[in-house]
């Protein structure tokens, strides 16, 4: 038995989260040495493992890596720039297992034939745990990039732009980064959790990884749970874990809960019902709610809070996080936020709700990044799931107590 | 020939040249940016408007347009 830490849904021999910031020797004691496998062999293992991107995109990691494997001059980037305020998993992972992430980065460099690699993330983590970990290691090829905070600063194209010396803002691609990214060179950006899984797959194999989950959601994933639960924090959940199990492992709810926000501020609300408790935190399990796990975010909204006021607060935050590069997002998101605020303040006319749906359709898909699309999805979900509160507000009533709508995560928190 | 008109939203400033050239394929949104006439985000160009679409790509003062043809 090596390490078992905060695993949901049964014991697991080895997990991503472990003793805080182990030294390299403790890391090697825990996981064993980095195997000397070839890039091709490892790529096959990752494909058989069925690993998907843990940054929220769920793209098959092996397919991404196959595009850069064996190309000349490839650039490999580890992304720890977690822009989502309701997610802390990348921060916790780097704090607990920076060596696992760096192992993954070295392995991907081997697959891609890359000579230099990059790690982009918040300055305090780079200066702290990452620099400390690198001091112990033989690699001299990792370049660190302190990415400024911002909801869209962690998007793949923002990170590539930033490493090219431009602001960390999304850019329009004419072809995928993998075939022509930074300076036309094949570029692959991988979330740090994805890299940590690669380091474990290289050691323990595809079958071991798959045994950590279910066939349609192999392996484990890190989940950040916040809101009305007793023990908010970051947990490692086996693939196929249900929403009920996730709430249980976080100590259960502190008060009656009406809905879970799944997938973060670009995500969807799932009404908290006995049926939802049996739904898996997987793409298939969440399909009926229009949600996806995203980067593994679950926020529990108390029943006595107003869903529309919570939605208005989040929409205002998202509007403020538009980089203003694209007209539909720059103009549309503040208008959406204003309308939702009018509704939350019970100042809405009959037109307001209709206008919110029209505006959501109008911004959807019309930007260099997914910020307008994600905001539209969140607004539609809010109007749908909190339909009864929408009706109350249109009649000039709000049944929730005054004050802030919810203790929604605003900034990253260290748990 | 069918094609899709792709807008680089970081370049587009809603100058409206494409809206003049492609009235059947585009309408302005609330702020003057080009929008497909029906719900959905793709701007599809049919054979009849292909010529006008290539003109729009060439004449866009912001060089924000390109035509993608299905391969």
mmCIF file with all atom_site columns, C-alpha atoms in Angstrom, chain B:
data_model
loop_
_atom_site.group_PDB
_atom_site.id
_atom_site.type_symbol
_atom_site.label_atom_id
_atom_site.label_alt_id
_atom_site.label_comp_id
_atom_site.label_asym_id
_atom_site.label_entity_id
_atom_site.label_seq_id
_atom_site.pdbx_PDB_ins_code
_atom_site.Cartn_x
_atom_site.Cartn_y
_atom_site.Cartn_z
_atom_site.occupancy
_atom_site.B_iso_or_equiv
_atom_site.pdbx_formal_charge
_atom_site.auth_seq_id
_atom_site.auth_comp_id
_atom_site.auth_asym_id
_atom_site.auth_atom_id
_atom_site.pdbx_PDB_model_num
ATOM 1  C CA . UNK B 1 1  ? -19.768 25.492 -53.939 1.00 0.00 ? 1  UNK B CA 1
ATOM 2  C CA . UNK B 1 2  ? -20.716 25.570 -50.265 1.00 0.00 ? 2  UNK B CA 1
ATOM 3  C CA . UNK B 1 3  ? -18.420 27.205 -47.752 1.00 0.00 ? 3  UNK B CA 1
ATOM 4  C CA . UNK B 1 4  ? -18.380 28.666 -44.294 1.00 0.00 ? 4  UNK B CA 1
ATOM 5  C CA . UNK B 1 5  ? -17.516 32.288 -43.635 1.00 0.00 ? 5  UNK B CA 1
ATOM 6  C CA . UNK B 1 6  ? -15.270 32.486 -40.600 1.00 0.00 ? 6  UNK B CA 1
ATOM 7  C CA . UNK B 1 7  ? -14.888 35.705 -38.632 1.00 0.00 ? 7  UNK B CA 1
ATOM 8  C CA . UNK B 1 8  ? -11.799 36.508 -36.592 1.00 0.00 ? 8  UNK B CA 1
ATOM 9  C CA . UNK B 1 9  ? -13.694 38.209 -33.755 1.00 0.00 ? 9  UNK B CA 1
ATOM 10 C CA . UNK B 1 10 ? -10.520 39.766 -32.378 1.00 0.00 ? 10 UNK B CA 1
ATOM 11 C CA . UNK B 1 11 ? -10.186 41.716 -35.661 1.00 0.00 ? 11 UNK B CA 1
ATOM 12 C CA . UNK B 1 12 ? -13.830 42.446 -36.555 1.00 0.00 ? 12 UNK B CA 1
ATOM 13 C CA . UNK B 1 13 ? -15.031 45.930 -35.597 1.00 0.00 ? 13 UNK B CA 1
ATOM 14 C CA . UNK B 1 14 ? -18.425 45.722 -37.252 1.00 0.00 ? 14 UNK B CA 1
ATOM 15 C CA . UNK B 1 15 ? -17.578 48.080 -40.130 1.00 0.00 ? 15 UNK B CA 1
ATOM 16 C CA . UNK B 1 16 ? -20.381 46.420 -42.126 1.00 0.00 ? 16 UNK B CA 1
ATOM 17 C CA . UNK B 1 17 ? -18.816 45.835 -45.562 1.00 0.00 ? 17 UNK B CA 1
ATOM 18 C CA . UNK B 1 18 ? -19.715 42.128 -45.380 1.00 0.00 ? 18 UNK B CA 1
ATOM 19 C CA . UNK B 1 19 ? -23.275 43.007 -44.325 1.00 0.00 ? 19 UNK B CA 1
ATOM 20 C CA . UNK B 1 20 ? -23.669 45.132 -47.493 1.00 0.00 ? 20 UNK B CA 1
ATOM 21 C CA . UNK B 1 21 ? -22.200 42.454 -49.746 1.00 0.00 ? 21 UNK B CA 1
ATOM 22 C CA . UNK B 1 22 ? -24.024 39.443 -48.258 1.00 0.00 ? 22 UNK B CA 1
ATOM 23 C CA . UNK B 1 23 ? -27.507 40.608 -47.243 1.00 0.00 ? 23 UNK B CA 1
ATOM 24 C CA . UNK B 1 24 ? -28.916 37.087 -47.685 1.00 0.00 ? 24 UNK B CA 1
ATOM 25 C CA . UNK B 1 25 ? -26.266 35.386 -45.567 1.00 0.00 ? 25 UNK B CA 1
ATOM 26 C CA . UNK B 1 26 ? -25.728 37.944 -42.823 1.00 0.00 ? 26 UNK B CA 1
ATOM 27 C CA . UNK B 1 27 ? -27.630 40.376 -40.641 1.00 0.00 ? 27 UNK B CA 1
ATOM 28 C CA . UNK B 1 28 ? -26.243 42.800 -38.082 1.00 0.00 ? 28 UNK B CA 1
ATOM 29 C CA . UNK B 1 29 ? -26.487 41.904 -34.387 1.00 0.00 ? 29 UNK B CA 1
ATOM 30 C CA . UNK B 1 30 ? -27.507 44.520 -31.784 1.00 0.00 ? 30 UNK B CA 1
ATOM 31 C CA . UNK B 1 31 ? -24.066 46.156 -32.063 1.00 0.00 ? 31 UNK B CA 1
ATOM 32 C CA . UNK B 1 32 ? -23.498 45.910 -35.832 1.00 0.00 ? 32 UNK B CA 1
ATOM 33 C CA . UNK B 1 33 ? -21.393 42.753 -35.940 1.00 0.00 ? 33 UNK B CA 1
ATOM 34 C CA . UNK B 1 34 ? -22.199 40.121 -38.588 1.00 0.00 ? 34 UNK B CA 1
ATOM 35 C CA . UNK B 1 35 ? -24.573 37.359 -37.520 1.00 0.00 ? 35 UNK B CA 1
ATOM 36 C CA . UNK B 1 36 ? -25.981 34.352 -39.364 1.00 0.00 ? 36 UNK B CA 1
ATOM 37 C CA . UNK B 1 37 ? -29.643 34.994 -40.273 1.00 0.00 ? 37 UNK B CA 1
ATOM 38 C CA . UNK B 1 38 ? -30.978 31.962 -38.432 1.00 0.00 ? 38 UNK B CA 1
ATOM 39 C CA . UNK B 1 39 ? -30.190 30.594 -34.986 1.00 0.00 ? 39 UNK B CA 1
ATOM 40 C CA . UNK B 1 40 ? -26.869 28.815 -34.941 1.00 0.00 ? 40 UNK B CA 1
ATOM 41 C CA . UNK B 1 41 ? -23.402 30.184 -35.128 1.00 0.00 ? 41 UNK B CA 1
ATOM 42 C CA . UNK B 1 42 ? -22.072 29.065 -38.490 1.00 0.00 ? 42 UNK B CA 1
ATOM 43 C CA . UNK B 1 43 ? -22.303 31.456 -41.425 1.00 0.00 ? 43 UNK B CA 1
ATOM 44 C CA . UNK B 1 44 ? -22.919 29.214 -44.414 1.00 0.00 ? 44 UNK B CA 1
ATOM 45 C CA . UNK B 1 45 ? -22.328 30.458 -47.936 1.00 0.00 ? 45 UNK B CA 1
ATOM 46 C CA . UNK B 1 46 ? -24.082 28.778 -50.883 1.00 0.00 ? 46 UNK B CA 1
ATOM 47 C CA . UNK B 1 47 ? -23.071 28.791 -54.542 1.00 0.00 ? 47 UNK B CA 1
ATOM 48 C CA . UNK B 1 48 ? -25.097 31.911 -55.355 1.00 0.00 ? 48 UNK B CA 1
ATOM 49 C CA . UNK B 1 49 ? -23.347 34.050 -52.763 1.00 0.00 ? 49 UNK B CA 1
ATOM 50 C CA . UNK B 1 50 ? -19.866 32.542 -53.058 1.00 0.00 ? 50 UNK B CA 1
ATOM 51 C CA . UNK B 1 51 ? -18.612 35.300 -55.366 1.00 0.00 ? 51 UNK B CA 1
ATOM 52 C CA . UNK B 1 52 ? -19.867 38.019 -53.010 1.00 0.00 ? 52 UNK B CA 1
ATOM 53 C CA . UNK B 1 53 ? -18.304 36.177 -50.064 1.00 0.00 ? 53 UNK B CA 1
ATOM 54 C CA . UNK B 1 54 ? -14.870 36.136 -51.713 1.00 0.00 ? 54 UNK B CA 1
ATOM 55 C CA . UNK B 1 55 ? -15.279 39.865 -52.336 1.00 0.00 ? 55 UNK B CA 1
ATOM 56 C CA . UNK B 1 56 ? -16.156 40.370 -48.676 1.00 0.00 ? 56 UNK B CA 1
ATOM 57 C CA . UNK B 1 57 ? -13.048 38.451 -47.601 1.00 0.00 ? 57 UNK B CA 1
ATOM 58 C CA . UNK B 1 58 ? -10.943 40.658 -49.893 1.00 0.00 ? 58 UNK B CA 1
ATOM 59 C CA . UNK B 1 59 ? -12.637 43.972 -49.049 1.00 0.00 ? 59 UNK B CA 1
ATOM 60 C CA . UNK B 1 60 ? -13.014 43.606 -45.259 1.00 0.00 ? 60 UNK B CA 1
ATOM 61 C CA . UNK B 1 61 ? -11.197 46.698 -43.936 1.00 0.00 ? 61 UNK B CA 1
ATOM 62 C CA . UNK B 1 62 ? -10.098 44.724 -40.873 1.00 0.00 ? 62 UNK B CA 1
ATOM 63 C CA . UNK B 1 63 ? -9.061  41.576 -42.797 1.00 0.00 ? 63 UNK B CA 1
ATOM 64 C CA . UNK B 1 64 ? -11.245 39.662 -40.331 1.00 0.00 ? 64 UNK B CA 1
ATOM 65 C CA . UNK B 1 65 ? -12.835 37.174 -42.749 1.00 0.00 ? 65 UNK B CA 1
ATOM 66 C CA . UNK B 1 66 ? -11.835 33.932 -44.356 1.00 0.00 ? 66 UNK B CA 1
ATOM 67 C CA . UNK B 1 67 ? -13.731 31.253 -46.268 1.00 0.00 ? 67 UNK B CA 1
ATOM 68 C CA . UNK B 1 68 ? -13.419 27.639 -45.238 1.00 0.00 ? 68 UNK B CA 1
ATOM 69 C CA . UNK B 1 69 ? -14.476 25.027 -47.753 1.00 0.00 ? 69 UNK B CA 1
ATOM 70 C CA . UNK B 1 70 ? -15.284 21.506 -46.624 1.00 0.00 ? 70 UNK B CA 1
ATOM 71 C CA . UNK B 1 71 ? -12.359 19.279 -47.482 1.00 0.00 ? 71 UNK B CA 1
#
